[in-house]
Amino acid sequence: MQMKKTLKLLTILAFSMVVITACGNNNNQAQHPFMPFSANAVLVYVAEVEATGQSFGYTIFNAFIRDNRMQRSLLMDNGDVIIEVMEYQSGSLVNILTGDNMDDEWINPHGDITHLPPTTNFVILPENPQLGDSWRGNPQNPASNLREVTSVGVSVTTPAGTFETIEVTTWNSEGQPTLRTYFAEGVGIVKETGLSFANGIEEISHTTRLIEIAEEGLFGNIHIALPDDYGVMPLMMLQFTTNNDLVDVLNSALVQATDILFDRQLASDAYINRAFINPNTRNLHLDFSAGFLREMGDTPDYETERAILLAIVDTFGSLLNAQGVTITVDDQPYNGTFVSFGSMEFWQVGAVVAQIHQMNVERQEAEALLVAQSLHQPFVDAMATAYTQWNDGSEKDDLRPTLETIFTPHFADDFLAWYFDPEVGLGFEAAYFPWHPDNITEVTVFGNDLFLVTSGDYLLQFAMTEYGEWLIDFIGNL
């Protein structure tokens, strides 16, 4: 739990400090030499925690640029999203909003929040920073961490290239450096090193490096929530660019999805008029054109029309992190041939995904049962044969051919202490396992591995190699 909290803090810290590259159209913004606002800029970072060797990656994308403000999205490898708004103030760059200091815990990751009032005032860099310049992160708080330009002309090499940088050091209240950040002119942050102290000795706690710079916008996959017979949802790819209008993004997705949803292309007058999310209910409101309703009129039955609407609800609702979706047509409740929406009615997001998950679980369980049944009987037969041979006076080595029908031929060589006891069954490494066929209480298959539970709740794993041989492992006692 502590490591998880540490990683989250490192992530938020890194995100709060990262600067976007200067590439693409700058929309005529006033530009800080070390912190330009850049349309369609995408930066990819990797952070490494020194103590554990653990690493995680994240991508920063410039989502919206409005006058003197820029909204950025930090997309973690694990799917988490952090939103941040930066503002130019008299030449300085200031963090005025982040996902952690907004009143609402939930936020639409593709929504524009540049218009919201500031909730924080953290100065990233002053205007024209020079060697020796220092400032408080929060100028109104004397206890805020001190930041200082501690070096200039520092050459830094990362997977993204070699850069000449300025070094900014952040100091804690005890006068110890906690962070060193390296800014390249026209680029932003290219490297960041977190520091800690053990017995007064400075140590590196984590290092973040810029590994890639792109300037063509952000691509992402989204599932179309209409599964095939195997419970698989097709993927479509969306591209997001700076100042993307939400309706344009959704209509692009609708065009890509129509072959799957309708098995044909829709008419040009079938589209989404408006789309917005109620921040209080977290429900997405989709208003379609009359042409869309006409196209839906060609659906043959209730099940088909409902399946298409559910797929739209789950696909678009999941993309925008909404809880529910309301569908209207020209601002009137959707009233189709077989399905209608009541006034203000919404459908819960996730119904299709839940059905698919249950279907996949049931299918996997059925397949596992078939495999288990096919493996169980040969195992029981072989063990019964070995049991009979032992009772008839066979020596250990005489049982090898029988046991090798279910175990790898290397088994007897790897476990020379194995034996077969008429009372309890087969054993090895000075341990008794009741493997007599009558004592097998459960057989389960997961992937290519067979798990046996015996009386006494011993759990044993048999892994099939690529050569069709069985390897055995004693997991423990349940």
Short mmCIF file of N, CA and C in Angstrom, two decimals, residues 285-360:
data_model
loop_
_atom_site.label_atom_id
_atom_site.label_comp_id
_atom_site.label_asym_id
_atom_site.label_seq_id
_atom_site.Cartn_x
_atom_site.Cartn_y
_atom_site.Cartn_z
N HIS A 285 -25.36 13.11 -22.44
CA HIS A 285 -26.57 13.38 -23.23
C HIS A 285 -26.16 13.42 -24.70
N LEU A 286 -26.69 12.49 -25.49
CA LEU A 286 -26.44 12.45 -26.93
C LEU A 286 -27.71 12.83 -27.66
N ASP A 287 -27.61 13.90 -28.46
CA ASP A 287 -28.75 14.32 -29.27
C ASP A 287 -28.44 14.04 -30.74
N PHE A 288 -29.23 13.15 -31.36
CA PHE A 288 -29.00 12.74 -32.74
C PHE A 288 -29.89 13.51 -33.70
N SER A 289 -29.52 13.43 -34.98
CA SER A 289 -30.33 14.05 -36.04
C SER A 289 -31.52 13.16 -36.37
N ALA A 290 -32.49 13.76 -37.07
CA ALA A 290 -33.66 12.99 -37.50
C ALA A 290 -33.24 11.89 -38.48
N GLY A 291 -32.16 12.13 -39.22
CA GLY A 291 -31.67 11.12 -40.15
C GLY A 291 -31.22 9.85 -39.44
N PHE A 292 -30.66 10.01 -38.25
CA PHE A 292 -30.26 8.83 -37.47
C PHE A 292 -31.48 8.02 -37.07
N LEU A 293 -32.55 8.69 -36.64
CA LEU A 293 -33.78 7.97 -36.26
C LEU A 293 -34.35 7.23 -37.46
N ARG A 294 -34.29 7.84 -38.63
CA ARG A 294 -34.79 7.16 -39.83
C ARG A 294 -33.98 5.90 -40.12
N GLU A 295 -32.64 5.99 -39.95
CA GLU A 295 -31.80 4.82 -40.18
C GLU A 295 -32.12 3.72 -39.17
N MET A 296 -32.37 4.11 -37.93
CA MET A 296 -32.73 3.13 -36.91
C MET A 296 -34.06 2.46 -37.22
N GLY A 297 -34.89 3.14 -37.99
CA GLY A 297 -36.18 2.57 -38.35
C GLY A 297 -36.08 1.33 -39.22
N ASP A 298 -34.90 1.09 -39.80
CA ASP A 298 -34.71 -0.09 -40.64
C ASP A 298 -34.34 -1.34 -39.84
N THR A 299 -34.18 -1.21 -38.51
CA THR A 299 -33.85 -2.39 -37.72
C THR A 299 -35.04 -3.35 -37.70
N PRO A 300 -34.79 -4.66 -37.80
CA PRO A 300 -35.89 -5.62 -38.02
C PRO A 300 -36.70 -5.96 -36.78
N ASP A 301 -36.14 -5.80 -35.58
CA ASP A 301 -36.88 -6.25 -34.41
C ASP A 301 -36.37 -5.51 -33.16
N TYR A 302 -37.03 -5.77 -32.05
CA TYR A 302 -36.71 -5.13 -30.77
C TYR A 302 -35.29 -5.44 -30.33
N GLU A 303 -34.89 -6.72 -30.44
CA GLU A 303 -33.57 -7.13 -29.96
C GLU A 303 -32.46 -6.40 -30.71
N THR A 304 -32.61 -6.24 -32.03
CA THR A 304 -31.58 -5.57 -32.83
C THR A 304 -31.49 -4.10 -32.48
N GLU A 305 -32.64 -3.41 -32.40
CA GLU A 305 -32.63 -1.98 -32.09
C GLU A 305 -32.05 -1.74 -30.69
N ARG A 306 -32.46 -2.57 -29.74
CA ARG A 306 -31.95 -2.41 -28.38
C ARG A 306 -30.45 -2.68 -28.32
N ALA A 307 -29.97 -3.69 -29.06
CA ALA A 307 -28.54 -4.02 -29.05
C ALA A 307 -27.71 -2.86 -29.60
N ILE A 308 -28.19 -2.20 -30.67
CA ILE A 308 -27.47 -1.07 -31.25
C ILE A 308 -27.42 0.10 -30.26
N LEU A 309 -28.55 0.39 -29.63
CA LEU A 309 -28.58 1.48 -28.66
C LEU A 309 -27.69 1.18 -27.45
N LEU A 310 -27.72 -0.06 -26.97
CA LEU A 310 -26.85 -0.44 -25.86
C LEU A 310 -25.38 -0.30 -26.25
N ALA A 311 -25.05 -0.67 -27.47
CA ALA A 311 -23.66 -0.56 -27.93
C ALA A 311 -23.23 0.90 -27.98
N ILE A 312 -24.11 1.79 -28.43
CA ILE A 312 -23.80 3.22 -28.45
C ILE A 312 -23.62 3.74 -27.03
N VAL A 313 -24.51 3.34 -26.13
CA VAL A 313 -24.42 3.77 -24.73
C VAL A 313 -23.09 3.33 -24.12
N ASP A 314 -22.73 2.07 -24.28
CA ASP A 314 -21.50 1.56 -23.67
C ASP A 314 -20.25 2.10 -24.35
N THR A 315 -20.26 2.21 -25.68
CA THR A 315 -19.08 2.67 -26.40
C THR A 315 -18.76 4.11 -26.07
N PHE A 316 -19.75 5.01 -26.23
CA PHE A 316 -19.51 6.43 -25.99
C PHE A 316 -19.43 6.74 -24.50
N GLY A 317 -20.25 6.06 -23.69
CA GLY A 317 -20.21 6.29 -22.25
C GLY A 317 -18.87 5.90 -21.65
N SER A 318 -18.30 4.77 -22.11
CA SER A 318 -16.99 4.34 -21.61
C SER A 318 -15.90 5.30 -22.04
N LEU A 319 -15.97 5.79 -23.28
CA LEU A 319 -14.96 6.71 -23.79
C LEU A 319 -14.89 7.97 -22.93
N LEU A 320 -16.05 8.45 -22.47
CA LEU A 320 -16.11 9.72 -21.74
C LEU A 320 -16.26 9.52 -20.24
N ASN A 321 -16.13 8.28 -19.77
CA ASN A 321 -16.16 7.99 -18.34
C ASN A 321 -17.49 8.42 -17.72
N ALA A 322 -18.58 8.27 -18.48
CA ALA A 322 -19.91 8.62 -17.99
C ALA A 322 -20.54 7.43 -17.27
N GLN A 323 -21.49 7.73 -16.39
CA GLN A 323 -22.19 6.66 -15.68
C GLN A 323 -23.43 6.20 -16.45
N GLY A 324 -24.08 7.10 -17.15
CA GLY A 324 -25.28 6.76 -17.90
C GLY A 324 -25.36 7.60 -19.16
N VAL A 325 -26.25 7.22 -20.07
CA VAL A 325 -26.40 7.93 -21.34
C VAL A 325 -27.88 8.14 -21.62
N THR A 326 -28.23 9.37 -21.96
CA THR A 326 -29.57 9.72 -22.42
C THR A 326 -29.51 9.98 -23.91
N ILE A 327 -30.47 9.48 -24.66
CA ILE A 327 -30.50 9.65 -26.11
C ILE A 327 -31.76 10.40 -26.51
N THR A 328 -31.55 11.49 -27.26
CA THR A 328 -32.67 12.26 -27.81
C THR A 328 -32.46 12.42 -29.32
N VAL A 329 -33.52 12.86 -29.99
CA VAL A 329 -33.46 13.17 -31.42
C VAL A 329 -34.04 14.57 -31.62
N ASP A 330 -33.21 15.47 -32.07
CA ASP A 330 -33.61 16.89 -32.21
C ASP A 330 -34.26 17.39 -30.93
N ASP A 331 -33.60 17.08 -29.81
CA ASP A 331 -34.00 17.53 -28.47
C ASP A 331 -35.29 16.92 -27.97
N GLN A 332 -35.79 15.88 -28.62
CA GLN A 332 -36.96 15.15 -28.15
C GLN A 332 -36.54 13.74 -27.76
N PRO A 333 -37.17 13.15 -26.72
CA PRO A 333 -36.79 11.79 -26.34
C PRO A 333 -36.81 10.83 -27.51
N TYR A 334 -35.82 9.95 -27.58
CA TYR A 334 -35.73 8.97 -28.66
C TYR A 334 -36.98 8.09 -28.67
N ASN A 335 -37.62 8.00 -29.83
CA ASN A 335 -38.83 7.19 -29.98
C ASN A 335 -38.70 6.38 -31.27
N GLY A 336 -38.12 5.17 -31.13
CA GLY A 336 -37.88 4.34 -32.29
C GLY A 336 -39.03 3.42 -32.63
N THR A 337 -38.78 2.50 -33.53
CA THR A 337 -39.82 1.56 -33.94
C THR A 337 -40.18 0.60 -32.82
N PHE A 338 -39.17 0.13 -32.09
CA PHE A 338 -39.41 -0.85 -31.03
C PHE A 338 -39.00 -0.35 -29.64
N VAL A 339 -38.08 0.62 -29.59
CA VAL A 339 -37.52 1.09 -28.32
C VAL A 339 -37.71 2.59 -28.20
N SER A 340 -38.05 3.04 -27.00
CA SER A 340 -38.22 4.47 -26.75
C SER A 340 -37.53 4.84 -25.45
N PHE A 341 -37.05 6.08 -25.38
CA PHE A 341 -36.51 6.67 -24.16
C PHE A 341 -37.56 7.60 -23.57
N GLY A 342 -37.80 7.48 -22.29
CA GLY A 342 -38.66 8.44 -21.63
C GLY A 342 -37.94 9.75 -21.41
N SER A 343 -38.68 10.79 -21.06
CA SER A 343 -38.07 12.09 -20.79
C SER A 343 -37.08 11.95 -19.64
N MET A 344 -35.80 12.37 -19.87
CA MET A 344 -34.72 12.33 -18.88
C MET A 344 -34.28 10.90 -18.54
N GLU A 345 -34.81 9.90 -19.25
CA GLU A 345 -34.39 8.53 -18.98
C GLU A 345 -32.96 8.32 -19.45
N PHE A 346 -32.17 7.56 -18.69
CA PHE A 346 -30.82 7.22 -19.12
C PHE A 346 -30.59 5.73 -18.93
N TRP A 347 -29.70 5.18 -19.76
CA TRP A 347 -29.30 3.79 -19.64
C TRP A 347 -27.92 3.72 -19.00
N GLN A 348 -27.76 2.79 -18.10
CA GLN A 348 -26.50 2.64 -17.37
C GLN A 348 -25.38 2.19 -18.30
N VAL A 349 -24.23 2.80 -18.17
CA VAL A 349 -23.06 2.40 -18.95
C VAL A 349 -22.46 1.13 -18.33
N GLY A 350 -22.10 0.19 -19.16
CA GLY A 350 -21.44 -1.02 -18.69
C GLY A 350 -22.27 -2.27 -18.78
N ALA A 351 -23.53 -2.16 -19.21
CA ALA A 351 -24.38 -3.34 -19.26
C ALA A 351 -23.85 -4.36 -20.27
N VAL A 352 -23.45 -3.89 -21.44
CA VAL A 352 -22.95 -4.81 -22.47
C VAL A 352 -21.64 -5.45 -22.01
N VAL A 353 -20.75 -4.64 -21.44
CA VAL A 353 -19.47 -5.17 -20.99
C VAL A 353 -19.67 -6.23 -19.92
N ALA A 354 -20.63 -6.00 -19.01
CA ALA A 354 -20.92 -6.98 -17.96
C ALA A 354 -21.44 -8.28 -18.56
N GLN A 355 -22.31 -8.16 -19.56
CA GLN A 355 -22.84 -9.36 -20.22
C GLN A 355 -21.73 -10.13 -20.92
N ILE A 356 -20.85 -9.39 -21.57
CA ILE A 356 -19.73 -10.04 -22.28
C ILE A 356 -18.83 -10.76 -21.29
N HIS A 357 -18.54 -10.08 -20.17
CA HIS A 357 -17.69 -10.70 -19.15
C HIS A 357 -18.31 -12.00 -18.65
N GLN A 358 -19.59 -11.98 -18.34
CA GLN A 358 -20.26 -13.18 -17.85
C GLN A 358 -20.25 -14.28 -18.90
N MET A 359 -20.48 -13.90 -20.16
CA MET A 359 -20.47 -14.87 -21.24
C MET A 359 -19.09 -15.51 -21.38
N ASN A 360 -18.04 -14.68 -21.27
CA ASN A 360 -16.68 -15.21 -21.39
C ASN A 360 -16.34 -16.13 -20.22
#
